[in-house]
PDB file of C-alpha atoms and ligand atoms in Angstrom:
ATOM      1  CA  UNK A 181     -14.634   8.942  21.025  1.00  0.00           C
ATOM      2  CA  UNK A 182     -16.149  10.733  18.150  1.00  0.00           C
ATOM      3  CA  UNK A 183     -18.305   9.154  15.613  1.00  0.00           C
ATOM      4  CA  UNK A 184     -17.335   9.375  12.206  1.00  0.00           C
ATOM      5  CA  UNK A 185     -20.295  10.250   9.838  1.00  0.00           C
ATOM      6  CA  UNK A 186     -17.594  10.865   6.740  1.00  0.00           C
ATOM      7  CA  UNK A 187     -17.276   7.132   6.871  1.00  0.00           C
ATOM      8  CA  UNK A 188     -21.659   6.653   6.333  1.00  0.00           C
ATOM      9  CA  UNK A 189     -21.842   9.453   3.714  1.00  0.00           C
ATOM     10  CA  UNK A 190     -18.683  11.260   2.478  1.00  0.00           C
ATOM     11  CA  UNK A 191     -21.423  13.831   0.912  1.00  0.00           C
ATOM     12  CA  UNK A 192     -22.524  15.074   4.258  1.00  0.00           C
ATOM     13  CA  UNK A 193     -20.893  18.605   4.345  1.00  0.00           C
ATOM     14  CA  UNK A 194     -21.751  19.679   8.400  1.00  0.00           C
ATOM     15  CA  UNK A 195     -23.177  18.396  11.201  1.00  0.00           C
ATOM     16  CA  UNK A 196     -24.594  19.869  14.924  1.00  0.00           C
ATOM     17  CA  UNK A 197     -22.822  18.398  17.183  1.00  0.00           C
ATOM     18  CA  UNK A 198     -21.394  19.002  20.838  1.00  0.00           C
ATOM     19  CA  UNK A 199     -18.088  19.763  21.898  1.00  0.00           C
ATOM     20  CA  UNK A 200     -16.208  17.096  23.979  1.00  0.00           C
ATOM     21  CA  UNK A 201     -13.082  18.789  24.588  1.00  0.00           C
ATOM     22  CA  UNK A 202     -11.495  22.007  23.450  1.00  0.00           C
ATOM     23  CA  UNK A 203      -7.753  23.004  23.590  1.00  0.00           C
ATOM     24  CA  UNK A 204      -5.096  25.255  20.924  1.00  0.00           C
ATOM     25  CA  UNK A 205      -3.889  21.629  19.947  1.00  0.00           C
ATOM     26  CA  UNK A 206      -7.302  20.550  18.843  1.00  0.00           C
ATOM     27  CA  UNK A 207     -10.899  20.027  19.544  1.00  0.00           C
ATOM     28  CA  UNK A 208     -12.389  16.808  20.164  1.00  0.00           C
ATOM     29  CA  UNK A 209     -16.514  16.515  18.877  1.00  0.00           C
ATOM     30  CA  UNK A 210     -19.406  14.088  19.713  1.00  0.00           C
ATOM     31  CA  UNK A 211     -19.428  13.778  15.694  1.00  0.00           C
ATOM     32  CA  UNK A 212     -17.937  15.125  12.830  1.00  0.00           C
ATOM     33  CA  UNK A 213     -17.786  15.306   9.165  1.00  0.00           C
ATOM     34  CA  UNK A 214     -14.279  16.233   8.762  1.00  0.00           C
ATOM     35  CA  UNK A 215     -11.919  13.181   7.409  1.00  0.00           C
ATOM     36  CA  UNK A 216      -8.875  12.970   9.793  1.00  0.00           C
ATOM     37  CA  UNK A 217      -5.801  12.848   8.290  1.00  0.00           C
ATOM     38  CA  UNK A 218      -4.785   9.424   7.199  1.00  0.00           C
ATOM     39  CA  UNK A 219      -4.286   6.756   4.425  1.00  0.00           C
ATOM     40  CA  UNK A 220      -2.430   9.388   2.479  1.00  0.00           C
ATOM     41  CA  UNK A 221      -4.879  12.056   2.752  1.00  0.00           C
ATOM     42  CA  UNK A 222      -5.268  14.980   4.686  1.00  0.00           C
ATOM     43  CA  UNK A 223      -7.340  15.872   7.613  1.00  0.00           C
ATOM     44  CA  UNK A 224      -9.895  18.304   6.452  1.00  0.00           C
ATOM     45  CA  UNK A 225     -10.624  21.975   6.715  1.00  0.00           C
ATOM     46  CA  UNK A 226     -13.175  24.113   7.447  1.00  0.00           C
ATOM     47  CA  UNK A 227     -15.370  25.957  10.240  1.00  0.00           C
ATOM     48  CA  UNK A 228     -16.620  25.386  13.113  1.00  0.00           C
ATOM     49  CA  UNK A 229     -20.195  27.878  13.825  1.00  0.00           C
ATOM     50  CA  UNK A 230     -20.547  28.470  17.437  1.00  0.00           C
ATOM     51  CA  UNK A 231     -23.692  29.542  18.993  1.00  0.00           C
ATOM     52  CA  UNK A 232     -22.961  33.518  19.677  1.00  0.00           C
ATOM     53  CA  UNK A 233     -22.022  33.373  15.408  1.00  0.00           C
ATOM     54  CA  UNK A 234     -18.209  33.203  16.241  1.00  0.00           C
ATOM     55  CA  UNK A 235     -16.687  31.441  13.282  1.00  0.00           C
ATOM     56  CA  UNK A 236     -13.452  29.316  14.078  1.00  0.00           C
ATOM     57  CA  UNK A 237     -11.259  28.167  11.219  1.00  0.00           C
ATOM     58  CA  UNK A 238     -10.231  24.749  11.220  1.00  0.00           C
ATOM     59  CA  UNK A 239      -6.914  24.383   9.379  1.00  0.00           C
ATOM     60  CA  UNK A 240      -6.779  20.328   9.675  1.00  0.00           C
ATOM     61  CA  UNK A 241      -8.125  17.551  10.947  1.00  0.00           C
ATOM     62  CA  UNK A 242      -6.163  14.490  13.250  1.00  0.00           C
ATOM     63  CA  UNK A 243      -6.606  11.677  15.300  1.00  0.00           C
ATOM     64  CA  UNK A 244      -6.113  11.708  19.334  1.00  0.00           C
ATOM     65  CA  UNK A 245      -3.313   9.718  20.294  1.00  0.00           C
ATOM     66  CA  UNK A 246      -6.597   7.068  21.047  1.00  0.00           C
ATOM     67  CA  UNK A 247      -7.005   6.965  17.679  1.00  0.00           C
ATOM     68  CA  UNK A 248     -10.529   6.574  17.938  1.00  0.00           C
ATOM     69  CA  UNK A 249     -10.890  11.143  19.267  1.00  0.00           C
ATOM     70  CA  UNK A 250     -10.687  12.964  16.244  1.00  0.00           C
ATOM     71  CA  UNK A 251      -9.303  16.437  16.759  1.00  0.00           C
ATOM     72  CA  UNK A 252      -9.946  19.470  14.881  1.00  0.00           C
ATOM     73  CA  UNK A 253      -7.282  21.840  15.095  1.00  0.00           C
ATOM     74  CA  UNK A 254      -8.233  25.736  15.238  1.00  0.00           C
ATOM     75  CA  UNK A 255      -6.379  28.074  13.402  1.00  0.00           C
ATOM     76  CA  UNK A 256      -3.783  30.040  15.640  1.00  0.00           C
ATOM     77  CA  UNK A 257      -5.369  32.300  17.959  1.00  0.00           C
ATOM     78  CA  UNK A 258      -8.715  31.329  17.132  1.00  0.00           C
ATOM     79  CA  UNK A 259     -11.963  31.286  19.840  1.00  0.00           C
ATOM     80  CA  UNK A 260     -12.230  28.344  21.900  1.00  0.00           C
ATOM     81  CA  UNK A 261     -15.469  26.749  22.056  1.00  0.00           C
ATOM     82  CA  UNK A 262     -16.494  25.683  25.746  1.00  0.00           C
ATOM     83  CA  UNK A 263     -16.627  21.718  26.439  1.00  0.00           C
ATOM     84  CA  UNK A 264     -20.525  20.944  26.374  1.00  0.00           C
ATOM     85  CA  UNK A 265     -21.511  23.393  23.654  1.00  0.00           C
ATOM     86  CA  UNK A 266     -23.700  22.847  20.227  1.00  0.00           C
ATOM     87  CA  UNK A 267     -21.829  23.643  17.199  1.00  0.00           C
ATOM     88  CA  UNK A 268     -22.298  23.045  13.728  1.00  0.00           C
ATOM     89  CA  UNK A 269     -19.315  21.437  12.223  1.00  0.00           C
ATOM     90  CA  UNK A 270     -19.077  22.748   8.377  1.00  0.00           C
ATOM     91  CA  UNK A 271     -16.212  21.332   6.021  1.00  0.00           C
ATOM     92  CA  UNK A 272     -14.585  23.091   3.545  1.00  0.00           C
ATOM     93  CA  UNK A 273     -16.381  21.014   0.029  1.00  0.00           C
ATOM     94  CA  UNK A 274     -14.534  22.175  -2.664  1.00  0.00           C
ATOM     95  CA  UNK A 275     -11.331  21.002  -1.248  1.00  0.00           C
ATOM     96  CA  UNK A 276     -12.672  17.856  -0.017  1.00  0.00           C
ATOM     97  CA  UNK A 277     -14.449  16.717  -3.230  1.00  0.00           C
ATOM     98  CA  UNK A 278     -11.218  17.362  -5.102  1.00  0.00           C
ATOM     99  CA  UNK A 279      -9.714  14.906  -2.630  1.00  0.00           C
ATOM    100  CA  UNK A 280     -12.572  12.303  -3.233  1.00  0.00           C
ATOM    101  CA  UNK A 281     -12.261  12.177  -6.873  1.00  0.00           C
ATOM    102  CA  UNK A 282      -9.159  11.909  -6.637  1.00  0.00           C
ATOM    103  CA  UNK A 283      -9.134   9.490  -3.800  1.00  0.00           C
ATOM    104  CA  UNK A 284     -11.205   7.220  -5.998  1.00  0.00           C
ATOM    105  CA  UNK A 285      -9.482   7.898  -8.859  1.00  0.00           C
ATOM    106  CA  UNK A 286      -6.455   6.147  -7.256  1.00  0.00           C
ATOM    107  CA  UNK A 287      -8.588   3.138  -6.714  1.00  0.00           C
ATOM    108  CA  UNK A 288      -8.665   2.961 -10.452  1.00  0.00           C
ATOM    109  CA  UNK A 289      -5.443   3.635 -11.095  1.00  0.00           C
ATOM    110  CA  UNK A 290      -4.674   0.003  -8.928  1.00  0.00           C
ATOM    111  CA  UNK A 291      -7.303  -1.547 -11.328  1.00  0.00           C
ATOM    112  CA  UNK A 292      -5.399   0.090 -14.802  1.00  0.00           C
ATOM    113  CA  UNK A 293      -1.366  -0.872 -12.856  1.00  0.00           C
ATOM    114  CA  UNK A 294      -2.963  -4.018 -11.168  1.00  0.00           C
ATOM    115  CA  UNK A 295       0.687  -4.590  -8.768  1.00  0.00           C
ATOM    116  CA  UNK A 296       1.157  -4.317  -4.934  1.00  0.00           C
ATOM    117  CA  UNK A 297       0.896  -0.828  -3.965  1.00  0.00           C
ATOM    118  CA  UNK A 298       3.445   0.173  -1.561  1.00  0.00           C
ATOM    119  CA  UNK A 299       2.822   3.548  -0.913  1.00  0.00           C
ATOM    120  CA  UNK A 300       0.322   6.562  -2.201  1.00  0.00           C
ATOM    121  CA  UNK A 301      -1.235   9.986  -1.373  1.00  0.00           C
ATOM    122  CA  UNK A 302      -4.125  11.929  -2.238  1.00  0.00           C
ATOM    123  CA  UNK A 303      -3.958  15.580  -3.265  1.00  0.00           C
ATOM    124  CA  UNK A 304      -6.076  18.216  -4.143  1.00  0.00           C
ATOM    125  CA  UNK A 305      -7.580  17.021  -7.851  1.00  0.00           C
ATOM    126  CA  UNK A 306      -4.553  14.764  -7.850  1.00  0.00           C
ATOM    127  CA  UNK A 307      -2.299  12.101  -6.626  1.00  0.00           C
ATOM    128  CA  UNK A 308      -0.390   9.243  -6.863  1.00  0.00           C
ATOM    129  CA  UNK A 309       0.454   5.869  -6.225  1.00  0.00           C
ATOM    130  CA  UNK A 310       3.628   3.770  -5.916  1.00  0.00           C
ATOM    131  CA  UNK A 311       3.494   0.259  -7.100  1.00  0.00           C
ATOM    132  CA  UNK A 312       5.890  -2.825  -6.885  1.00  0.00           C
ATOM    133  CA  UNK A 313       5.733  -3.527 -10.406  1.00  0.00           C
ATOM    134  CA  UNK A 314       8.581  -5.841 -11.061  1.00  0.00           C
ATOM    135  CA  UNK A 315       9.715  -6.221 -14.660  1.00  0.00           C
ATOM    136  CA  UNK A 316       6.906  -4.439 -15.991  1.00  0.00           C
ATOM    137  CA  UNK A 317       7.015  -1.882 -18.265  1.00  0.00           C
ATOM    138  CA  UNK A 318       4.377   1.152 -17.216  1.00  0.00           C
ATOM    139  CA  UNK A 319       3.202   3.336 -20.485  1.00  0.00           C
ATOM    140  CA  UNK A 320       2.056   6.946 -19.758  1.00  0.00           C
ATOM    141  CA  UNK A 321      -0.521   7.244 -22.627  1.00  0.00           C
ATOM    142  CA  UNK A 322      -1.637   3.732 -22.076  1.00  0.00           C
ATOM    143  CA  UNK A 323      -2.347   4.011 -18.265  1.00  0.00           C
ATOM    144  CA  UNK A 324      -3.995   7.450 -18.394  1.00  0.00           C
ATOM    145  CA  UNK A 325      -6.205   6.327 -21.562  1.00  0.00           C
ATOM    146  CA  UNK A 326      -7.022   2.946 -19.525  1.00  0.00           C
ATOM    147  CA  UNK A 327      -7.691   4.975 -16.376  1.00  0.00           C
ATOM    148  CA  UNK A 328     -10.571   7.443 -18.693  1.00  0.00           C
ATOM    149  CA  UNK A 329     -12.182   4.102 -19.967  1.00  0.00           C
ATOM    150  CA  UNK A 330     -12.956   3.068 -16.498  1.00  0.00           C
ATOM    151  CA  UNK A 331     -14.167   6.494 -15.119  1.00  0.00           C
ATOM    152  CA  UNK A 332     -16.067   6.925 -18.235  1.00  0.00           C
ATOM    153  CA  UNK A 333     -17.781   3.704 -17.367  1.00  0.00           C
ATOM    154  CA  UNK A 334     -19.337   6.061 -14.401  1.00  0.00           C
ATOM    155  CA  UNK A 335     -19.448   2.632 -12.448  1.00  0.00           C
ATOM    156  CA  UNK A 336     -21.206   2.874  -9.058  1.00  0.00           C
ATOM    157  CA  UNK A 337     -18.894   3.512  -6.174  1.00  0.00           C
ATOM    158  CA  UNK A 338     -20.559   1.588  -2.855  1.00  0.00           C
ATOM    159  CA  UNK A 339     -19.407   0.496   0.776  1.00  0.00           C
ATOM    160  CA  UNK A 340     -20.118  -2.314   3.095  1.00  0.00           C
ATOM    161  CA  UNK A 341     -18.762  -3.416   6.110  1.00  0.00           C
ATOM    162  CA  UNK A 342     -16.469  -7.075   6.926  1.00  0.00           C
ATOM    163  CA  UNK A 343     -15.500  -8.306  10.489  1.00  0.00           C
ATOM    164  CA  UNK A 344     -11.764  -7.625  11.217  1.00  0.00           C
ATOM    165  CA  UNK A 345     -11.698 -11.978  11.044  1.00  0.00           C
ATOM    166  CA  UNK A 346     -13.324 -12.131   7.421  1.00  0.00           C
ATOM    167  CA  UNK A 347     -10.401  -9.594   6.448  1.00  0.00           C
ATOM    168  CA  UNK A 348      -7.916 -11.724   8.022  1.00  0.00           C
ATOM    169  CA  UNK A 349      -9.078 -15.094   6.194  1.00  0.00           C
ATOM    170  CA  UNK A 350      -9.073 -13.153   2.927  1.00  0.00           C
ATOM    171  CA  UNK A 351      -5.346 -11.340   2.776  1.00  0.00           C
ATOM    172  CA  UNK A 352      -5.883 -10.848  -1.225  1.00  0.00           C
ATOM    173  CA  UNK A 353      -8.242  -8.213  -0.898  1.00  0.00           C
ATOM    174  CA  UNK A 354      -5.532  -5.837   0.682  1.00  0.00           C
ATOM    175  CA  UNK A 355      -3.722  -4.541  -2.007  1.00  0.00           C
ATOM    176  CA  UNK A 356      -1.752  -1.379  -0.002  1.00  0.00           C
ATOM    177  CA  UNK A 357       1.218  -2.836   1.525  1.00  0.00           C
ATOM    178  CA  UNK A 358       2.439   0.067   3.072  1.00  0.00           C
ATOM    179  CA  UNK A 359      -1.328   1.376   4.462  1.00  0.00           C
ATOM    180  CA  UNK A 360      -3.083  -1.174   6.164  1.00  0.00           C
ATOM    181  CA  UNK A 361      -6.338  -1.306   6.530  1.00  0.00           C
ATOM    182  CA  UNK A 362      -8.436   0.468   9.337  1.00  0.00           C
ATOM    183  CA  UNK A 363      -8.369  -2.223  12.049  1.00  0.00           C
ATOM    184  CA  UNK A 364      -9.125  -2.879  15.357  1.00  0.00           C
ATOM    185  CA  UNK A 365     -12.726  -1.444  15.735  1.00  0.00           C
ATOM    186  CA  UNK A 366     -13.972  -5.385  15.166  1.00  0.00           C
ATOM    187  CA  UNK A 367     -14.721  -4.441  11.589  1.00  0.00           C
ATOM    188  CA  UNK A 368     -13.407  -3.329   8.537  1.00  0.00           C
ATOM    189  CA  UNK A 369     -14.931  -0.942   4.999  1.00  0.00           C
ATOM    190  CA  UNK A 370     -14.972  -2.714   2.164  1.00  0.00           C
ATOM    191  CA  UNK A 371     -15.159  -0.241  -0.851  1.00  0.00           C
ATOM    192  CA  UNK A 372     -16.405  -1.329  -4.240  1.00  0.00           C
ATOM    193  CA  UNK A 373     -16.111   0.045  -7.951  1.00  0.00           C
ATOM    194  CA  UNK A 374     -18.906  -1.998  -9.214  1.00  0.00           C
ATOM    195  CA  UNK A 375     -17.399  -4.705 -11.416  1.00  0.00           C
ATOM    196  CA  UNK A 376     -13.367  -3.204 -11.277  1.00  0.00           C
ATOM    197  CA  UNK A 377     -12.236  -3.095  -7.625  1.00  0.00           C
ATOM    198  CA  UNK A 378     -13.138  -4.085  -4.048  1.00  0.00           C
ATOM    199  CA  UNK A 379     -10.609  -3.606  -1.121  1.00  0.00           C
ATOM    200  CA  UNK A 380     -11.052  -2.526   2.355  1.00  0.00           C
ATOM    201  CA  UNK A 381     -10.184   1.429   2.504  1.00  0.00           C
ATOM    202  CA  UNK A 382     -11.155   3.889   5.486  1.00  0.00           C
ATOM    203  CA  UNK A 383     -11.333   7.148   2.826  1.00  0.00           C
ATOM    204  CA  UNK A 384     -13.725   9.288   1.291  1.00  0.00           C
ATOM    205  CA  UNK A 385     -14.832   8.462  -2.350  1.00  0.00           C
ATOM    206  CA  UNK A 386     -17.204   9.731  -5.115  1.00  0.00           C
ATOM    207  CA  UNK A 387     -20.747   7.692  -5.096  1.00  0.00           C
ATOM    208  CA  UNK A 388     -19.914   6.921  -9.300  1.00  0.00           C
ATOM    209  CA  UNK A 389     -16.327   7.154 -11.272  1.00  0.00           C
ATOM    210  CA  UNK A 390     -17.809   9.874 -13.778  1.00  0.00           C
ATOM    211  CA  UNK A 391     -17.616  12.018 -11.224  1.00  0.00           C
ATOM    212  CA  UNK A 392     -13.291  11.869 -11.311  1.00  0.00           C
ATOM    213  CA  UNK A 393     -14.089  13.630 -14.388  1.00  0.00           C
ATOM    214  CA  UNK A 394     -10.681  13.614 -17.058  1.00  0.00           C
ATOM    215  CA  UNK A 395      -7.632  12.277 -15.347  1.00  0.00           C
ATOM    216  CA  UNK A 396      -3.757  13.155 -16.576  1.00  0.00           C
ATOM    217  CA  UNK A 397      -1.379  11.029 -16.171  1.00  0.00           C
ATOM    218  CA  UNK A 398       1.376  13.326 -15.258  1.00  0.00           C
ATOM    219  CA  UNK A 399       4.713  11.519 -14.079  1.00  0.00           C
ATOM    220  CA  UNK A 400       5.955   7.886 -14.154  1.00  0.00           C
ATOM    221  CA  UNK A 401       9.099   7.663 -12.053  1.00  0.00           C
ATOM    222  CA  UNK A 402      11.258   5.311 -10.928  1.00  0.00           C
ATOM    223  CA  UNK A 403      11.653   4.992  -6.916  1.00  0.00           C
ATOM    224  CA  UNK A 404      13.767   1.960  -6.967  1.00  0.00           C
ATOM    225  CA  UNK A 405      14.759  -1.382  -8.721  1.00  0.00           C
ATOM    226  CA  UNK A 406      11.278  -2.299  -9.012  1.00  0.00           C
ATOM    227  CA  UNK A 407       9.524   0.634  -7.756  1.00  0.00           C
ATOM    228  CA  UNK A 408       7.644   3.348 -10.178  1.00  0.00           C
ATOM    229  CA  UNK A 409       5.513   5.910  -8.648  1.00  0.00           C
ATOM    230  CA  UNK A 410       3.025   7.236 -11.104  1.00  0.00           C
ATOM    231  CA  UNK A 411       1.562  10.522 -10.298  1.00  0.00           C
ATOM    232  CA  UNK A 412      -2.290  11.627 -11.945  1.00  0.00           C
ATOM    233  CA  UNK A 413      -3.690  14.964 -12.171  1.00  0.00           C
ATOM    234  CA  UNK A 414      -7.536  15.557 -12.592  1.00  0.00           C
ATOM    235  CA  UNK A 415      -9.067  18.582 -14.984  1.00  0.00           C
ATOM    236  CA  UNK A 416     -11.192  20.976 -13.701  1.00  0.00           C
ATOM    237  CA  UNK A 417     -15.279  20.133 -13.959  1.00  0.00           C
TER     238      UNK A 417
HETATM  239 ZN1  LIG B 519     -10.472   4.392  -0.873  1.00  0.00          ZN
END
């Protein structure tokens, strides 16, 4: 089992820690700060610094068919650390704080479209979402100017953990249909846009919405009867 500091600070870039396990398919840490893939994002990339100086790439990040052994999977070829030894576990920052803004960027986005979301990923600086939105008409400009009022509100971004029973007695706060919650563990994250959003998410998000910086609205399309998917982009900062 490896425990997942990403989920206490998502601004923790590396971490010592001490390998578990270590095979070509992936290798398993005490600890990490790499985000396995999941919820519509990507696992993370990056290094992992042995103790002889040997650098090994790390071209994603996955869970263990246990689900709870994350696996960091070594570019091909690379050095194979030996079970038992200290590393320090590095991720790759610019990539993943495009993916946190955004990640919470999309949270937003269900605030500005506020309709059952059935479906979503989370790129590199962009993203999208796909929403049951019935009869409703979605606007472009009126979404994506919406969407810059709220991250220009630079409202505080914060986390705090429910029991899996608390989650089940309140079904409204899960508004992904299609990605359910992180369960199982005996307790859920609840993430909250101060004053805008709260729902239970397992990803890595910016500490306050001015950090998305200027978000695009680039695509609203239609995935169905009742199904648009509308895709954002984020500007450079
Ligand atoms: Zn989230």
């Amino acid at each position: 089992m490896t425990q997942t500091l990403f989920r206490e600070d998502a601004y923790q870039a590396e971490t010592e820690a001490t390998v578990l396990s270590s095979e070509p398919r992936g290798i398993a840490l005490d600890r990490t700060v790499f985000y396995a893939q999941g919820g519509g994002q990507s696992g993370d990339k990056g290094t992992l610094l042995l103790d002889d100086e040997t650098l090994v790439p790390i071209v994603s990040t996955i869970y263990d068919t246990d689900r709870a052994t994350i696996l960091h999977v070594p570019a091909a070829g690379a050095a194979l650390p030996r079970p038992g030894a200290r590393v320090i576990a590095r991720i790759d920052w610019d990539l993943r704080y495009k993916r946190m803004r955004a990640h919470t960027a999309l949270h937003l986005l269900s605030v500005v479209a506020p309709y059952p979301v059935t479906g979503g990923s989370v790129g590199d600086a962009e993203g999208r979402l796909d929403f049951d939105s019935g009869e409703a008409v979605l606007d472009k400009a009126d979404i994506e100017g919406r969407l810059n009022e709220l991250i220009a509100r630079d409202a505080a971004v914060s986390q705090s953990w429910i029991a899996d029973s608390e989650l089940e007695a309140n079904p409204s706060l899960i508004k992904t249909m299609s990605v359910k919650p992180p369960m199982g563990t005996g307790r859920v994250r609840l993430i909250a846009i101060e004053g805008l959003d709260l729902q239970p998410c397992g990803g890595t998000h910016v500490a306050r919405t001015g950090e998305i910086g200027r978000a695009s609205v680039t695509g609203i399309e239609k995935k169905g009867k009742i199904n648009r998917r509308v895709r954002i982009a984020l500007g450079a900062l």
